[in-house]
Short mmCIF file of N, CA and C in Angstrom, two decimals:
data_model
loop_
_atom_site.label_atom_id
_atom_site.label_comp_id
_atom_site.label_asym_id
_atom_site.label_seq_id
_atom_site.Cartn_x
_atom_site.Cartn_y
_atom_site.Cartn_z
N UNK M 1 60.63 -8.23 -23.08
CA UNK M 1 60.37 -8.67 -21.73
C UNK M 1 58.88 -8.58 -21.42
N UNK M 2 58.24 -7.57 -21.88
CA UNK M 2 56.83 -7.37 -21.62
C UNK M 2 56.01 -8.49 -22.25
N UNK M 3 56.42 -8.95 -23.43
CA UNK M 3 55.72 -10.01 -24.11
C UNK M 3 55.85 -11.33 -23.35
N UNK M 4 57.06 -11.57 -22.80
CA UNK M 4 57.30 -12.80 -22.06
C UNK M 4 56.48 -12.85 -20.77
N UNK M 5 56.33 -11.77 -20.08
CA UNK M 5 55.57 -11.71 -18.83
C UNK M 5 54.10 -11.97 -19.10
N UNK M 6 53.55 -11.36 -20.14
CA UNK M 6 52.14 -11.56 -20.45
C UNK M 6 51.89 -13.00 -20.91
N UNK M 7 52.85 -13.60 -21.65
CA UNK M 7 52.72 -15.00 -22.06
C UNK M 7 52.78 -15.92 -20.86
N UNK M 8 53.65 -15.62 -19.92
CA UNK M 8 53.76 -16.41 -18.70
C UNK M 8 52.47 -16.34 -17.88
N UNK M 9 51.89 -15.16 -17.74
CA UNK M 9 50.65 -14.99 -17.01
C UNK M 9 49.49 -15.71 -17.70
N UNK M 10 49.47 -15.64 -19.03
CA UNK M 10 48.42 -16.32 -19.78
C UNK M 10 48.51 -17.83 -19.62
N UNK M 11 49.71 -18.38 -19.69
CA UNK M 11 49.89 -19.83 -19.55
C UNK M 11 49.56 -20.27 -18.11
N UNK M 12 49.93 -19.46 -17.15
CA UNK M 12 49.60 -19.76 -15.75
C UNK M 12 48.08 -19.78 -15.54
N UNK M 13 47.36 -18.83 -16.15
CA UNK M 13 45.90 -18.78 -16.04
C UNK M 13 45.27 -20.01 -16.68
N UNK M 14 45.82 -20.46 -17.83
CA UNK M 14 45.28 -21.64 -18.51
C UNK M 14 45.48 -22.87 -17.65
N UNK M 15 46.62 -23.01 -17.01
CA UNK M 15 46.90 -24.16 -16.16
C UNK M 15 45.97 -24.16 -14.95
N UNK M 16 45.75 -23.02 -14.33
CA UNK M 16 44.89 -22.94 -13.14
C UNK M 16 43.45 -23.26 -13.50
N UNK M 17 42.98 -22.72 -14.60
CA UNK M 17 41.60 -22.95 -15.00
C UNK M 17 41.38 -24.41 -15.37
N UNK M 18 42.28 -25.00 -16.08
CA UNK M 18 42.11 -26.40 -16.48
C UNK M 18 42.29 -27.35 -15.30
N UNK M 19 42.99 -26.96 -14.29
CA UNK M 19 43.22 -27.80 -13.12
C UNK M 19 42.06 -27.82 -12.14
N UNK M 20 41.17 -26.88 -12.25
CA UNK M 20 40.03 -26.84 -11.32
C UNK M 20 39.00 -27.89 -11.69
N UNK M 21 38.33 -28.42 -10.65
CA UNK M 21 37.25 -29.37 -10.88
C UNK M 21 36.03 -28.62 -11.37
N UNK M 22 35.31 -29.26 -12.24
CA UNK M 22 34.07 -28.65 -12.68
C UNK M 22 32.99 -28.93 -11.64
N UNK M 23 32.36 -27.88 -11.15
CA UNK M 23 31.33 -27.99 -10.12
C UNK M 23 29.96 -27.82 -10.77
N UNK M 24 28.95 -28.43 -10.17
CA UNK M 24 27.60 -28.19 -10.71
C UNK M 24 27.23 -26.72 -10.53
N UNK M 25 26.34 -26.26 -11.34
CA UNK M 25 25.96 -24.84 -11.32
C UNK M 25 25.40 -24.44 -9.96
N UNK M 26 24.55 -25.28 -9.40
CA UNK M 26 23.97 -24.92 -8.10
C UNK M 26 23.91 -26.17 -7.25
N UNK M 27 24.61 -26.15 -6.16
CA UNK M 27 24.60 -27.30 -5.27
C UNK M 27 23.42 -27.19 -4.31
N UNK M 28 22.72 -28.28 -4.16
CA UNK M 28 21.62 -28.31 -3.20
C UNK M 28 22.09 -29.08 -1.98
N UNK M 29 21.59 -28.66 -0.84
CA UNK M 29 21.96 -29.30 0.40
C UNK M 29 21.27 -30.64 0.49
N UNK M 30 22.03 -31.66 0.76
CA UNK M 30 21.47 -33.01 0.89
C UNK M 30 21.17 -33.24 2.36
N UNK M 31 19.90 -33.19 2.70
CA UNK M 31 19.51 -33.32 4.10
C UNK M 31 19.66 -34.76 4.60
N UNK M 32 19.82 -35.71 3.69
CA UNK M 32 19.97 -37.11 4.11
C UNK M 32 21.41 -37.42 4.49
N UNK M 33 22.32 -36.56 4.08
CA UNK M 33 23.72 -36.79 4.36
C UNK M 33 23.97 -36.71 5.87
N UNK M 34 24.43 -37.77 6.46
CA UNK M 34 24.72 -37.79 7.88
C UNK M 34 23.52 -38.08 8.75
N UNK M 35 22.40 -38.47 8.15
CA UNK M 35 21.21 -38.72 8.95
C UNK M 35 21.34 -39.98 9.81
N UNK M 36 22.25 -40.83 9.45
CA UNK M 36 22.45 -42.04 10.26
C UNK M 36 23.16 -41.75 11.57
N UNK M 37 23.84 -40.64 11.68
CA UNK M 37 24.61 -40.29 12.89
C UNK M 37 23.80 -39.48 13.90
N UNK M 38 22.54 -39.18 13.57
CA UNK M 38 21.73 -38.31 14.44
C UNK M 38 21.27 -39.08 15.66
N UNK M 39 21.40 -38.45 16.83
CA UNK M 39 20.93 -39.02 18.08
C UNK M 39 19.44 -38.70 18.22
N UNK M 40 18.60 -39.70 18.07
CA UNK M 40 17.15 -39.49 18.09
C UNK M 40 16.65 -39.05 19.46
N UNK M 41 17.32 -39.49 20.52
CA UNK M 41 16.92 -39.07 21.85
C UNK M 41 17.12 -37.56 22.01
N UNK M 42 18.21 -37.04 21.45
CA UNK M 42 18.46 -35.59 21.51
C UNK M 42 17.43 -34.81 20.71
N UNK M 43 17.03 -35.36 19.55
CA UNK M 43 16.01 -34.69 18.74
C UNK M 43 14.68 -34.67 19.48
N UNK M 44 14.33 -35.77 20.11
CA UNK M 44 13.08 -35.82 20.86
C UNK M 44 13.10 -34.84 22.03
N UNK M 45 14.25 -34.75 22.70
CA UNK M 45 14.37 -33.80 23.82
C UNK M 45 14.26 -32.37 23.32
N UNK M 46 14.90 -32.07 22.21
CA UNK M 46 14.85 -30.72 21.66
C UNK M 46 13.42 -30.38 21.24
N UNK M 47 12.75 -31.34 20.63
CA UNK M 47 11.35 -31.12 20.23
C UNK M 47 10.48 -30.85 21.46
N UNK M 48 10.70 -31.60 22.51
CA UNK M 48 9.92 -31.40 23.73
C UNK M 48 10.19 -30.03 24.35
N UNK M 49 11.46 -29.62 24.36
CA UNK M 49 11.82 -28.31 24.91
C UNK M 49 11.16 -27.20 24.10
N UNK M 50 11.23 -27.30 22.76
CA UNK M 50 10.61 -26.28 21.92
C UNK M 50 9.09 -26.24 22.09
N UNK M 51 8.48 -27.39 22.24
CA UNK M 51 7.04 -27.45 22.46
C UNK M 51 6.66 -26.83 23.80
N UNK M 52 7.45 -27.08 24.82
CA UNK M 52 7.20 -26.47 26.13
C UNK M 52 7.34 -24.96 26.07
N UNK M 53 8.36 -24.49 25.37
CA UNK M 53 8.55 -23.04 25.23
C UNK M 53 7.35 -22.42 24.51
N UNK M 54 6.89 -23.05 23.44
CA UNK M 54 5.75 -22.54 22.69
C UNK M 54 4.53 -22.45 23.61
N UNK M 55 4.27 -23.49 24.38
CA UNK M 55 3.13 -23.50 25.28
C UNK M 55 3.25 -22.39 26.32
N UNK M 56 4.45 -22.22 26.89
CA UNK M 56 4.66 -21.18 27.91
C UNK M 56 4.46 -19.79 27.31
N UNK M 57 5.01 -19.57 26.12
CA UNK M 57 4.89 -18.25 25.49
C UNK M 57 3.43 -17.95 25.17
N UNK M 58 2.73 -18.93 24.61
CA UNK M 58 1.32 -18.70 24.26
C UNK M 58 0.46 -18.48 25.52
N UNK M 59 0.75 -19.22 26.58
CA UNK M 59 0.00 -19.03 27.83
C UNK M 59 0.24 -17.63 28.39
N UNK M 60 1.48 -17.21 28.38
CA UNK M 60 1.82 -15.88 28.91
C UNK M 60 1.16 -14.78 28.07
N UNK M 61 1.20 -14.92 26.75
CA UNK M 61 0.58 -13.92 25.88
C UNK M 61 -0.94 -13.87 26.10
N UNK M 62 -1.58 -15.03 26.21
CA UNK M 62 -3.01 -15.08 26.45
C UNK M 62 -3.36 -14.42 27.78
N UNK M 63 -2.56 -14.73 28.80
CA UNK M 63 -2.82 -14.16 30.12
C UNK M 63 -2.64 -12.63 30.08
N UNK M 64 -1.61 -12.15 29.39
CA UNK M 64 -1.39 -10.71 29.30
C UNK M 64 -2.50 -10.03 28.51
N UNK M 65 -2.95 -10.64 27.43
CA UNK M 65 -4.01 -10.03 26.64
C UNK M 65 -5.32 -9.97 27.42
N UNK M 66 -5.58 -10.96 28.23
CA UNK M 66 -6.83 -10.98 28.99
C UNK M 66 -6.77 -10.06 30.20
N UNK M 67 -5.65 -10.03 30.88
CA UNK M 67 -5.59 -9.32 32.16
C UNK M 67 -4.93 -7.95 32.08
N UNK M 68 -3.90 -7.81 31.26
CA UNK M 68 -3.15 -6.56 31.24
C UNK M 68 -2.79 -6.21 29.80
N UNK M 69 -3.82 -5.96 28.98
CA UNK M 69 -3.59 -5.74 27.55
C UNK M 69 -2.86 -4.45 27.24
N UNK M 70 -2.84 -3.52 28.17
CA UNK M 70 -2.16 -2.25 27.92
C UNK M 70 -0.64 -2.42 27.80
N UNK M 71 -0.10 -3.48 28.38
CA UNK M 71 1.34 -3.70 28.26
C UNK M 71 1.72 -4.18 26.87
N UNK M 72 0.79 -4.83 26.16
CA UNK M 72 1.09 -5.36 24.83
C UNK M 72 0.65 -4.43 23.72
N UNK M 73 -0.51 -3.80 23.89
CA UNK M 73 -1.06 -2.96 22.83
C UNK M 73 -0.61 -1.52 23.02
N UNK M 74 -0.47 -0.79 21.93
CA UNK M 74 -0.04 0.61 22.07
C UNK M 74 -1.15 1.47 22.66
N UNK M 75 -0.76 2.61 23.17
CA UNK M 75 -1.72 3.56 23.72
C UNK M 75 -2.29 4.37 22.56
N UNK M 76 -3.52 4.06 22.16
CA UNK M 76 -4.10 4.68 20.98
C UNK M 76 -4.45 6.14 21.19
N UNK M 77 -4.57 6.57 22.44
CA UNK M 77 -4.90 7.97 22.68
C UNK M 77 -3.72 8.88 22.31
N UNK M 78 -2.52 8.33 22.24
CA UNK M 78 -1.37 9.14 21.86
C UNK M 78 -1.33 9.38 20.36
N UNK M 79 -1.94 8.51 19.60
CA UNK M 79 -1.96 8.66 18.15
C UNK M 79 -3.23 9.42 17.80
N UNK M 80 -3.12 10.72 17.59
CA UNK M 80 -4.28 11.59 17.48
C UNK M 80 -5.21 11.24 16.33
N UNK M 81 -4.73 11.05 15.10
CA UNK M 81 -5.69 10.72 14.03
C UNK M 81 -6.42 9.40 14.27
N UNK M 82 -5.74 8.42 14.82
CA UNK M 82 -6.37 7.14 15.09
C UNK M 82 -7.39 7.30 16.21
N UNK M 83 -7.05 8.09 17.22
CA UNK M 83 -7.97 8.32 18.32
C UNK M 83 -9.24 9.02 17.83
N UNK M 84 -9.07 10.00 16.94
CA UNK M 84 -10.24 10.69 16.40
C UNK M 84 -11.08 9.75 15.54
N UNK M 85 -10.42 8.90 14.76
CA UNK M 85 -11.15 7.97 13.92
C UNK M 85 -11.95 6.98 14.76
N UNK M 86 -11.35 6.50 15.85
CA UNK M 86 -12.07 5.59 16.74
C UNK M 86 -13.24 6.29 17.40
N UNK M 87 -13.05 7.55 17.77
CA UNK M 87 -14.13 8.32 18.39
C UNK M 87 -15.27 8.53 17.40
N UNK M 88 -14.93 8.86 16.14
CA UNK M 88 -15.97 9.03 15.12
C UNK M 88 -16.71 7.72 14.87
N UNK M 89 -15.98 6.63 14.83
CA UNK M 89 -16.59 5.32 14.63
C UNK M 89 -17.55 4.98 15.77
N UNK M 90 -17.16 5.29 16.99
CA UNK M 90 -18.00 5.04 18.15
C UNK M 90 -19.27 5.89 18.08
N UNK M 91 -19.14 7.16 17.70
CA UNK M 91 -20.31 8.03 17.60
C UNK M 91 -21.25 7.55 16.49
N UNK M 92 -20.67 7.14 15.37
CA UNK M 92 -21.49 6.66 14.26
C UNK M 92 -22.22 5.37 14.64
N UNK M 93 -21.55 4.51 15.36
CA UNK M 93 -22.19 3.27 15.81
C UNK M 93 -23.37 3.58 16.72
N UNK M 94 -23.19 4.50 17.65
CA UNK M 94 -24.28 4.86 18.56
C UNK M 94 -25.43 5.51 17.80
N UNK M 95 -25.14 6.33 16.79
CA UNK M 95 -26.19 6.95 15.99
C UNK M 95 -26.97 5.89 15.21
N UNK M 96 -26.27 4.91 14.66
CA UNK M 96 -26.94 3.82 13.95
C UNK M 96 -27.81 3.00 14.89
N UNK M 97 -27.34 2.79 16.11
CA UNK M 97 -28.11 2.04 17.09
C UNK M 97 -29.39 2.80 17.45
N UNK M 98 -29.29 4.12 17.61
CA UNK M 98 -30.47 4.92 17.91
C UNK M 98 -31.44 4.91 16.73
N UNK M 99 -30.91 5.00 15.51
CA UNK M 99 -31.75 4.98 14.31
C UNK M 99 -32.47 3.64 14.17
N UNK M 100 -31.79 2.56 14.51
CA UNK M 100 -32.40 1.24 14.47
C UNK M 100 -33.54 1.14 15.49
N UNK M 101 -33.36 1.74 16.66
CA UNK M 101 -34.43 1.77 17.66
C UNK M 101 -35.64 2.55 17.16
N UNK M 102 -35.39 3.68 16.48
CA UNK M 102 -36.49 4.47 15.92
C UNK M 102 -37.24 3.68 14.86
N UNK M 103 -36.50 2.98 14.00
CA UNK M 103 -37.15 2.18 12.96
C UNK M 103 -37.96 1.04 13.57
N UNK M 104 -37.46 0.46 14.64
CA UNK M 104 -38.20 -0.61 15.30
C UNK M 104 -39.52 -0.07 15.85
N UNK M 105 -39.50 1.12 16.43
CA UNK M 105 -40.73 1.73 16.94
C UNK M 105 -41.71 2.04 15.81
N UNK M 106 -41.19 2.48 14.67
CA UNK M 106 -42.07 2.83 13.55
C UNK M 106 -42.70 1.59 12.94
N UNK M 107 -41.99 0.48 12.92
CA UNK M 107 -42.53 -0.73 12.32
C UNK M 107 -43.43 -1.51 13.26
N UNK M 108 -43.50 -1.13 14.50
CA UNK M 108 -44.38 -1.82 15.46
C UNK M 108 -45.84 -1.83 15.03
N UNK M 109 -46.44 -0.67 14.71
CA UNK M 109 -47.85 -0.67 14.27
C UNK M 109 -48.06 -1.44 12.96
N UNK M 110 -47.08 -1.37 12.07
CA UNK M 110 -47.21 -2.09 10.80
C UNK M 110 -47.22 -3.59 11.05
N UNK M 111 -46.37 -4.05 11.92
CA UNK M 111 -46.33 -5.48 12.25
C UNK M 111 -47.65 -5.92 12.89
N UNK M 112 -48.20 -5.06 13.75
CA UNK M 112 -49.48 -5.38 14.38
C UNK M 112 -50.58 -5.51 13.34
N UNK M 113 -50.61 -4.57 12.39
CA UNK M 113 -51.62 -4.59 11.34
C UNK M 113 -51.48 -5.85 10.48
N UNK M 114 -50.26 -6.22 10.13
CA UNK M 114 -50.03 -7.42 9.32
C UNK M 114 -50.43 -8.67 10.10
N UNK M 115 -50.11 -8.70 11.39
CA UNK M 115 -50.51 -9.84 12.21
C UNK M 115 -52.03 -9.98 12.26
N UNK M 116 -52.74 -8.84 12.36
CA UNK M 116 -54.21 -8.88 12.37
C UNK M 116 -54.74 -9.41 11.05
N UNK M 117 -54.17 -8.97 9.94
CA UNK M 117 -54.60 -9.46 8.63
C UNK M 117 -54.36 -10.96 8.50
N UNK M 118 -53.22 -11.42 8.95
CA UNK M 118 -52.92 -12.86 8.89
C UNK M 118 -53.88 -13.65 9.76
N UNK M 119 -54.23 -13.09 10.92
CA UNK M 119 -55.16 -13.78 11.81
C UNK M 119 -56.54 -13.87 11.18
N UNK M 120 -56.99 -12.80 10.53
CA UNK M 120 -58.29 -12.83 9.86
C UNK M 120 -58.29 -13.85 8.73
N UNK M 121 -57.20 -13.89 7.98
CA UNK M 121 -57.09 -14.82 6.87
C UNK M 121 -57.02 -16.26 7.38
N UNK M 122 -56.35 -16.47 8.49
CA UNK M 122 -56.21 -17.82 9.04
C UNK M 122 -57.53 -18.34 9.60
N UNK M 123 -58.37 -17.46 10.15
CA UNK M 123 -59.66 -17.89 10.69
C UNK M 123 -60.68 -18.11 9.60
N UNK M 124 -60.37 -17.76 8.39
CA UNK M 124 -61.27 -17.99 7.27
C UNK M 124 -62.28 -16.89 7.10
N UNK M 125 -62.22 -15.89 7.91
CA UNK M 125 -63.15 -14.76 7.79
C UNK M 125 -62.78 -13.92 6.59
N UNK M 126 -63.76 -13.35 5.97
CA UNK M 126 -63.50 -12.49 4.83
C UNK M 126 -63.64 -11.06 5.29
N UNK M 127 -62.80 -10.25 4.79
CA UNK M 127 -62.88 -8.83 5.14
C UNK M 127 -63.77 -8.14 4.14
N UNK M 128 -64.19 -6.96 4.46
CA UNK M 128 -65.04 -6.19 3.57
C UNK M 128 -64.31 -5.82 2.29
N UNK M 129 -63.02 -5.67 2.37
CA UNK M 129 -62.26 -5.27 1.19
C UNK M 129 -62.21 -6.40 0.18
N UNK M 130 -62.18 -7.65 0.65
CA UNK M 130 -62.11 -8.77 -0.28
C UNK M 130 -63.46 -9.07 -0.91
N UNK M 131 -64.57 -8.78 -0.23
CA UNK M 131 -65.89 -9.04 -0.80
C UNK M 131 -66.34 -7.93 -1.71
N UNK M 132 -65.70 -6.80 -1.62
CA UNK M 132 -66.07 -5.68 -2.47
C UNK M 132 -67.29 -4.93 -1.97
N UNK M 133 -67.76 -5.22 -0.79
CA UNK M 133 -68.93 -4.58 -0.22
C UNK M 133 -68.52 -3.22 0.31
N UNK M 134 -69.21 -2.16 -0.11
CA UNK M 134 -68.84 -0.82 0.30
C UNK M 134 -69.31 -0.52 1.71
N UNK M 135 -70.39 -1.13 2.13
CA UNK M 135 -70.88 -0.90 3.48
C UNK M 135 -70.63 -2.14 4.31
N UNK M 136 -70.57 -1.99 5.58
CA UNK M 136 -70.32 -3.10 6.47
C UNK M 136 -71.54 -3.98 6.59
N UNK M 137 -71.43 -5.02 7.38
CA UNK M 137 -72.53 -5.96 7.56
C UNK M 137 -73.71 -5.28 8.24
N UNK M 138 -73.47 -4.35 9.10
CA UNK M 138 -74.54 -3.67 9.82
C UNK M 138 -74.93 -2.38 9.13
N UNK M 139 -74.43 -2.13 7.93
CA UNK M 139 -74.77 -0.92 7.20
C UNK M 139 -73.87 0.25 7.52
N UNK M 140 -72.83 0.03 8.28
CA UNK M 140 -71.93 1.13 8.61
C UNK M 140 -70.91 1.30 7.48
N UNK M 141 -70.33 2.46 7.35
CA UNK M 141 -69.34 2.67 6.29
C UNK M 141 -68.10 1.79 6.53
N UNK M 142 -67.34 1.49 5.48
CA UNK M 142 -66.18 0.62 5.65
C UNK M 142 -65.14 1.24 6.58
N UNK M 143 -64.45 0.39 7.29
CA UNK M 143 -63.44 0.83 8.24
C UNK M 143 -62.13 1.04 7.49
N UNK M 144 -61.57 2.20 7.54
CA UNK M 144 -60.31 2.50 6.88
C UNK M 144 -59.22 2.66 7.92
N UNK M 145 -58.13 2.03 7.63
CA UNK M 145 -56.99 2.15 8.55
C UNK M 145 -55.93 3.00 7.89
N UNK M 146 -55.37 3.86 8.66
CA UNK M 146 -54.31 4.71 8.15
C UNK M 146 -53.10 4.58 9.06
N UNK M 147 -51.98 4.64 8.44
CA UNK M 147 -50.73 4.67 9.21
C UNK M 147 -50.27 6.11 9.20
N UNK M 148 -50.17 6.65 10.37
CA UNK M 148 -49.80 8.06 10.48
C UNK M 148 -48.31 8.11 10.82
N UNK M 149 -47.62 8.89 10.00
CA UNK M 149 -46.19 9.07 10.22
C UNK M 149 -45.98 10.20 11.21
N UNK M 150 -45.19 9.94 12.21
CA UNK M 150 -44.85 10.99 13.16
C UNK M 150 -43.65 11.74 12.62
N UNK M 151 -43.75 13.02 12.59
CA UNK M 151 -42.62 13.81 12.12
C UNK M 151 -41.65 14.01 13.27
N UNK M 152 -40.44 13.68 13.02
CA UNK M 152 -39.41 13.87 14.03
C UNK M 152 -38.54 15.04 13.62
N UNK M 153 -38.20 15.87 14.55
CA UNK M 153 -37.36 17.02 14.19
C UNK M 153 -35.99 16.52 13.71
N UNK M 154 -35.47 17.12 12.65
CA UNK M 154 -34.15 16.67 12.18
C UNK M 154 -33.07 16.96 13.21
N UNK M 155 -32.18 15.97 13.38
CA UNK M 155 -31.13 16.15 14.39
C UNK M 155 -29.80 16.34 13.76
#
């Protein structure tokens, strides 16, 4: 009896498998199927509605970001490491700005000296250094210019 039941089940499985249609391995959706039945007026209306929604959402977001950004952005003061990092960044930026101001002050005399040299060269006048004359035209010793560095206390 056991042999007959297994033979019956095997024959039933063969009939079911052979009776099935063979399907392609992967069916792709055919977007053209039924395209003739589409109501174009409805598609245009839907497109217009979606475009209006997009415009309204973008306008509202822009208005909130400009006028009430705290409602959209998180409160960074609650996030302690981020708050400290922003504070350090702000302090470093201010220190760099102060250092840039100091450098600008230091380069002021150098720029003046270079401008004077360019002016002398542009007027065609020769300086004592270019002629190699050790004494000036009136017999005075040559004029030496020095740039004096101001020592600033370390901060």
